[in-house]
Amino acid sequence: MGSATIFFWLQLPNVTKNYRTALTITGIVTLIATYHYIRIFNSWSEAFTVASKDGGDYTVQLTGAPFNDGYRYVDWLLTVPLLLIELILVMKLPQAETVSLSWKLGLASALMVALGYPGEIQEDLSVRWFWWCLSMIPFCYVVFTLAVGLAEATSKQPSPAAASLASAARYLTVLSWCTYPFVYMVKSVGLAGPAATMYEQVGYSLADVLAKAVFGVLIWAIAAEKSAVEESGKLLPN
Amino acid sequence: MGSATIFFWLQLPNVTKNYRTALTITGIVTLIATYHYIRIFNSWSEAFTVASKDGGDYTVQLTGAPFNDGYRYVDWLLTVPLLLIELILVMKLPQAETVSLSWKLGLASALMVALGYPGEIQEDLSVRWFWWCLSMIPFCYVVFTLAVGLAEATSKQPSPAAASLASAARYLTVLSWCTYPFVYMVKSVGLAGPAATMYEQVGYSLADVLAKAVFGVLIWAIAAEKSAVEESGKLLPN
């Protein structure tokens, strides 16, 4: 995540002014994730000890300190609206549409994260499902808007290469996003204990790398392609 | 806060020279806040432990170390005058007015913070109210000056978009500022103990995000809009 940030910001001079705000935000998303993954790492290390007695097998023990999943949700609360905004900005829609889409998707996605958290910290399975269902309402709104609404914007990109990259970014968003509700369900279907926590953390981490770093590389590729088109003067009207 | 700093400073080349000082200060305000929030986080972690015995429920315990609210007041002493100055600078008033407003609002707001601190660290409710009342005198002066005095400056902005952004920044200041005296009152009305401390910290933190990071984004938007107007040569006389 931290390396991705550095890559995006070092590429800023290589794109035209039109895409610098998108690329700046792309790097901020992975920076915020870097910070929270360090917090998650430390919290994980404080919650579990791995040790071997007398040179025997290593065993994992609870230390008594909690593993704080709150860092993940604070991360998402900040990064999920921002990564939707970076996608909207790189599409270069008319300004009024950019502002209105940013507000709608930004607020809906923050609401989605906020509604997920009360269920995540619950042991009671029915309460977990209740918050999962509530959170899925803004989730479906965002994913539907991206899958359908932005299809039109994709077709208006200035070159076939830009259009196919924009389309890839749109589908990567939908795919990586759909991972999260399934990972959330790991504990809701009755799995518990250290193994469930481990599967959940591996799942969320993989989805985060796709949704932030890999997605960011696509945003950069779109910005670079559109900058090349603009600089060669082949810009089609949009 | 840290991400906001990086965003503002990476945007420096994208605005004209007229607004770079305002944008630099905007980033300094959130940088100073980042530093103090790390101190506050560490002080909080040292004051409380969360642990579960034998896998039972987690409980919060006082460690005996104090939670030091002084970091917040040192932060405000530095950032509050600076964020008023960034607002004045981005308005681009005549130079004499810029200097005189910066001194008046800067000193009044520093006095406001300094008068609030002796009450904040008091348990005695009547002493708390005494300092609250004293602090409200410079508070009212600053909020009144912003709400009324800068209305005129707002109407002189070079484009309708810049005027509406400047007006939004002015009202966000008034709104976020008015949060602080109410949060201060949480303990003055007799609430005490860990719950009161928690509400107070959540309240101040939310107000800080609005007054520094969200406010900064508005300052950047004003600077970007006015730069675009200047660069397109459509600058109206002001």
Short mmCIF file of C-alpha atoms in Angstrom, two decimals, chain A:
data_model
loop_
_atom_site.label_atom_id
_atom_site.label_comp_id
_atom_site.label_asym_id
_atom_site.label_seq_id
_atom_site.Cartn_x
_atom_site.Cartn_y
_atom_site.Cartn_z
CA MET A 1 0.00 0.00 0.00
CA GLY A 2 2.79 2.41 0.91
CA SER A 3 4.71 1.63 -2.27
CA ALA A 4 1.56 2.21 -4.31
CA THR A 5 1.26 5.68 -2.74
CA ILE A 6 4.80 6.57 -3.73
CA PHE A 7 4.26 5.26 -7.27
CA PHE A 8 1.09 7.32 -7.78
CA TRP A 9 2.60 10.56 -6.47
CA LEU A 10 5.86 10.18 -8.43
CA GLN A 11 3.69 9.82 -11.55
CA LEU A 12 1.94 13.18 -10.96
CA PRO A 13 4.20 15.17 -13.37
CA ASN A 14 3.59 12.56 -16.10
CA VAL A 15 -0.14 13.25 -16.39
CA THR A 16 -1.89 16.47 -17.44
CA LYS A 17 -3.42 18.81 -14.82
CA ASN A 18 -6.86 17.31 -15.53
CA TYR A 19 -5.92 14.04 -13.79
CA ARG A 20 -3.62 15.22 -11.01
CA THR A 21 -6.35 15.53 -8.39
CA ALA A 22 -7.54 11.98 -9.17
CA LEU A 23 -3.98 10.63 -8.89
CA THR A 24 -3.32 12.61 -5.67
CA ILE A 25 -6.43 11.07 -4.08
CA THR A 26 -5.45 7.60 -5.36
CA GLY A 27 -2.19 7.95 -3.40
CA ILE A 28 -4.01 9.25 -0.31
CA VAL A 29 -6.26 6.17 -0.29
CA THR A 30 -3.27 3.79 -0.18
CA LEU A 31 -1.50 6.06 2.37
CA ILE A 32 -4.49 5.94 4.74
CA ALA A 33 -4.56 2.15 4.24
CA THR A 34 -0.81 1.93 4.99
CA TYR A 35 -1.34 3.76 8.28
CA HIS A 36 -4.26 1.55 9.32
CA TYR A 37 -2.51 -1.69 8.33
CA ILE A 38 0.37 -0.72 10.65
CA ARG A 39 -2.20 -0.18 13.44
CA ILE A 40 -3.89 -3.52 12.57
CA PHE A 41 -0.49 -5.26 12.56
CA ASN A 42 0.37 -3.86 16.00
CA SER A 43 -3.06 -4.68 17.42
CA TRP A 44 -2.77 -8.26 16.07
CA SER A 45 0.72 -8.65 17.60
CA GLU A 46 -0.57 -7.41 20.97
CA ALA A 47 -3.56 -9.77 20.94
CA PHE A 48 -1.69 -13.02 20.19
CA THR A 49 1.65 -14.46 21.25
CA VAL A 50 3.39 -17.27 19.44
CA ALA A 51 5.87 -19.21 21.57
CA SER A 52 7.40 -22.61 22.04
CA LYS A 53 8.13 -24.17 25.43
CA ASP A 54 11.43 -25.98 25.81
CA GLY A 55 12.05 -26.03 22.05
CA GLY A 56 8.75 -27.82 21.38
CA ASP A 57 6.06 -26.88 18.87
CA TYR A 58 4.99 -23.26 18.55
CA THR A 59 1.56 -22.48 19.95
CA VAL A 60 -0.64 -19.41 19.66
CA GLN A 61 -1.97 -17.92 22.89
CA LEU A 62 -4.37 -15.04 23.59
CA THR A 63 -2.64 -12.29 25.57
CA GLY A 64 -5.88 -10.78 26.90
CA ALA A 65 -5.51 -7.58 24.85
CA PRO A 66 -8.29 -7.18 22.26
CA PHE A 67 -7.68 -7.39 18.50
CA ASN A 68 -9.24 -4.11 17.39
CA ASP A 69 -11.14 -4.43 14.10
CA GLY A 70 -12.17 -0.79 14.46
CA TYR A 71 -9.05 0.32 12.55
CA ARG A 72 -10.39 -1.42 9.45
CA TYR A 73 -13.72 0.36 9.65
CA VAL A 74 -12.16 3.78 10.27
CA ASP A 75 -9.96 3.07 7.24
CA TRP A 76 -12.96 2.18 5.08
CA LEU A 77 -14.96 5.17 6.32
CA LEU A 78 -12.24 7.41 4.88
CA THR A 79 -10.95 5.45 1.89
CA VAL A 80 -14.14 4.04 0.32
CA PRO A 81 -15.70 7.46 -0.43
CA LEU A 82 -12.28 8.69 -1.64
CA LEU A 83 -11.75 5.79 -4.04
CA LEU A 84 -15.17 6.32 -5.55
CA ILE A 85 -14.30 10.02 -5.97
CA GLU A 86 -10.99 9.13 -7.69
CA LEU A 87 -12.93 6.93 -10.15
CA ILE A 88 -15.44 9.71 -10.84
CA LEU A 89 -12.66 12.32 -11.29
CA VAL A 90 -10.68 10.24 -13.78
CA MET A 91 -13.84 9.78 -15.90
CA LYS A 92 -13.79 13.58 -16.44
CA LEU A 93 -17.57 14.02 -16.60
CA PRO A 94 -19.14 17.49 -16.80
CA GLN A 95 -18.49 19.38 -13.52
CA ALA A 96 -22.08 19.36 -12.23
CA GLU A 97 -22.30 15.58 -12.72
CA THR A 98 -18.90 15.07 -11.03
CA VAL A 99 -20.02 17.02 -7.95
CA SER A 100 -23.43 15.33 -7.70
CA LEU A 101 -22.07 11.78 -8.23
CA SER A 102 -19.26 12.39 -5.71
CA TRP A 103 -21.72 13.47 -3.02
CA LYS A 104 -24.20 10.66 -3.71
CA LEU A 105 -21.70 7.79 -3.92
CA GLY A 106 -19.45 9.26 -1.20
CA LEU A 107 -22.25 9.57 1.35
CA ALA A 108 -23.86 6.23 0.43
CA SER A 109 -20.56 4.37 0.78
CA ALA A 110 -19.75 6.05 4.15
CA LEU A 111 -23.24 5.03 5.35
CA MET A 112 -22.58 1.46 4.15
CA VAL A 113 -19.38 1.24 6.25
CA ALA A 114 -21.02 2.85 9.30
CA LEU A 115 -23.93 0.37 9.16
CA GLY A 116 -21.57 -2.60 8.85
CA TYR A 117 -19.57 -1.89 12.01
CA PRO A 118 -22.22 -2.52 14.72
CA GLY A 119 -22.74 -6.02 13.25
CA GLU A 120 -19.03 -6.75 12.90
CA ILE A 121 -18.41 -6.38 16.65
CA GLN A 122 -21.42 -8.59 17.57
CA GLU A 123 -21.29 -12.22 18.61
CA ASP A 124 -25.08 -12.58 18.28
CA LEU A 125 -25.63 -14.01 14.78
CA SER A 126 -29.10 -12.53 14.24
CA VAL A 127 -27.83 -9.04 15.14
CA ARG A 128 -24.89 -9.57 12.74
CA TRP A 129 -27.32 -10.42 9.92
CA PHE A 130 -29.54 -7.44 10.78
CA TRP A 131 -26.67 -4.92 10.28
CA TRP A 132 -25.39 -6.85 7.24
CA CYS A 133 -28.80 -6.43 5.58
CA LEU A 134 -28.99 -2.71 6.45
CA SER A 135 -25.48 -2.14 5.11
CA MET A 136 -26.36 -3.96 1.87
CA ILE A 137 -28.92 -1.24 0.96
CA PRO A 138 -26.33 1.53 0.32
CA PHE A 139 -23.96 -1.20 -0.98
CA CYS A 140 -26.41 -2.21 -3.71
CA TYR A 141 -27.09 1.43 -4.56
CA VAL A 142 -23.36 2.15 -5.04
CA VAL A 143 -22.59 -1.04 -6.99
CA PHE A 144 -25.68 -0.58 -9.20
CA THR A 145 -24.77 3.05 -9.91
CA LEU A 146 -21.22 2.04 -10.83
CA ALA A 147 -22.19 -0.96 -12.96
CA VAL A 148 -24.98 0.72 -14.90
CA GLY A 149 -24.61 4.51 -14.57
CA LEU A 150 -20.92 4.68 -15.40
CA ALA A 151 -21.25 2.36 -18.42
CA GLU A 152 -22.38 5.41 -20.37
CA ALA A 153 -19.41 7.49 -19.15
CA THR A 154 -17.05 4.66 -20.15
CA SER A 155 -18.33 4.69 -23.72
CA LYS A 156 -17.50 8.42 -23.91
CA GLN A 157 -13.80 8.03 -23.08
CA PRO A 158 -11.51 9.73 -25.63
CA SER A 159 -9.78 6.60 -26.99
CA PRO A 160 -10.56 2.87 -27.25
CA ALA A 161 -7.67 2.14 -24.84
CA ALA A 162 -9.04 4.60 -22.26
CA ALA A 163 -12.54 3.15 -22.63
CA SER A 164 -11.36 -0.40 -22.07
CA LEU A 165 -9.29 0.64 -19.01
CA ALA A 166 -12.25 2.58 -17.58
CA SER A 167 -14.44 -0.45 -18.11
CA ALA A 168 -11.84 -2.65 -16.34
CA ALA A 169 -11.73 -0.25 -13.37
CA ARG A 170 -15.51 -0.31 -13.14
CA TYR A 171 -15.65 -4.11 -13.13
CA LEU A 172 -12.73 -4.47 -10.73
CA THR A 173 -14.65 -2.21 -8.32
CA VAL A 174 -17.78 -4.36 -8.57
CA LEU A 175 -15.78 -7.59 -8.20
CA SER A 176 -13.64 -6.47 -5.25
CA TRP A 177 -16.61 -4.85 -3.54
CA CYS A 178 -18.65 -8.03 -3.75
CA THR A 179 -15.89 -9.84 -1.81
CA TYR A 180 -16.55 -7.83 1.37
CA PRO A 181 -20.13 -8.95 2.18
CA PHE A 182 -19.06 -12.60 1.74
CA VAL A 183 -16.08 -12.20 4.08
CA TYR A 184 -18.41 -10.48 6.58
CA MET A 185 -20.59 -13.61 6.46
CA VAL A 186 -17.72 -15.91 7.61
CA LYS A 187 -18.65 -15.23 11.23
CA SER A 188 -22.39 -14.87 10.53
CA VAL A 189 -22.76 -18.48 9.38
CA GLY A 190 -21.55 -19.70 12.77
CA LEU A 191 -17.79 -20.01 12.31
CA ALA A 192 -16.07 -18.66 15.41
CA GLY A 193 -12.76 -18.54 17.23
CA PRO A 194 -9.25 -17.84 15.96
CA ALA A 195 -9.73 -19.69 12.63
CA ALA A 196 -12.76 -17.57 11.67
CA THR A 197 -10.92 -14.38 12.66
CA MET A 198 -7.96 -15.47 10.54
CA TYR A 199 -10.10 -16.23 7.42
CA GLU A 200 -11.88 -12.91 7.88
CA GLN A 201 -8.62 -10.95 8.11
CA VAL A 202 -7.09 -12.71 5.09
CA GLY A 203 -10.27 -12.09 3.08
CA TYR A 204 -10.54 -8.39 3.95
CA SER A 205 -6.82 -7.84 3.31
CA LEU A 206 -6.95 -9.44 -0.15
CA ALA A 207 -10.06 -7.44 -1.07
CA ASP A 208 -8.34 -4.25 0.16
CA VAL A 209 -5.26 -4.84 -2.02
CA LEU A 210 -7.54 -5.30 -5.06
CA ALA A 211 -9.84 -2.38 -4.25
CA LYS A 212 -7.10 0.11 -3.37
CA ALA A 213 -3.67 -0.70 -4.85
CA VAL A 214 -4.61 -2.69 -8.00
CA PHE A 215 -7.60 -0.41 -8.61
CA GLY A 216 -5.27 2.59 -8.18
CA VAL A 217 -2.94 1.23 -10.86
CA LEU A 218 -5.91 1.13 -13.24
CA ILE A 219 -6.83 4.73 -12.31
CA TRP A 220 -3.22 5.74 -13.07
CA ALA A 221 -3.28 3.85 -16.40
CA ILE A 222 -6.48 5.65 -17.41
CA ALA A 223 -4.98 9.02 -16.42
CA ALA A 224 -1.78 8.26 -18.35
CA GLU A 225 -3.67 7.13 -21.48
CA LYS A 226 -6.01 10.13 -21.46
CA SER A 227 -3.07 12.49 -20.87
CA ALA A 228 -1.28 11.00 -23.91
CA VAL A 229 -4.41 11.45 -26.02
CA GLU A 230 -4.81 15.07 -24.86
CA GLU A 231 -1.17 15.89 -25.48
CA SER A 232 -1.24 14.47 -29.00
CA GLY A 233 -4.26 16.70 -29.71
CA LYS A 234 -6.48 13.78 -30.66
CA LEU A 235 -9.04 14.64 -27.97
CA LEU A 236 -12.54 13.77 -29.15
CA PRO A 237 -15.39 15.96 -27.87
CA ASN A 238 -17.15 14.44 -24.83
#
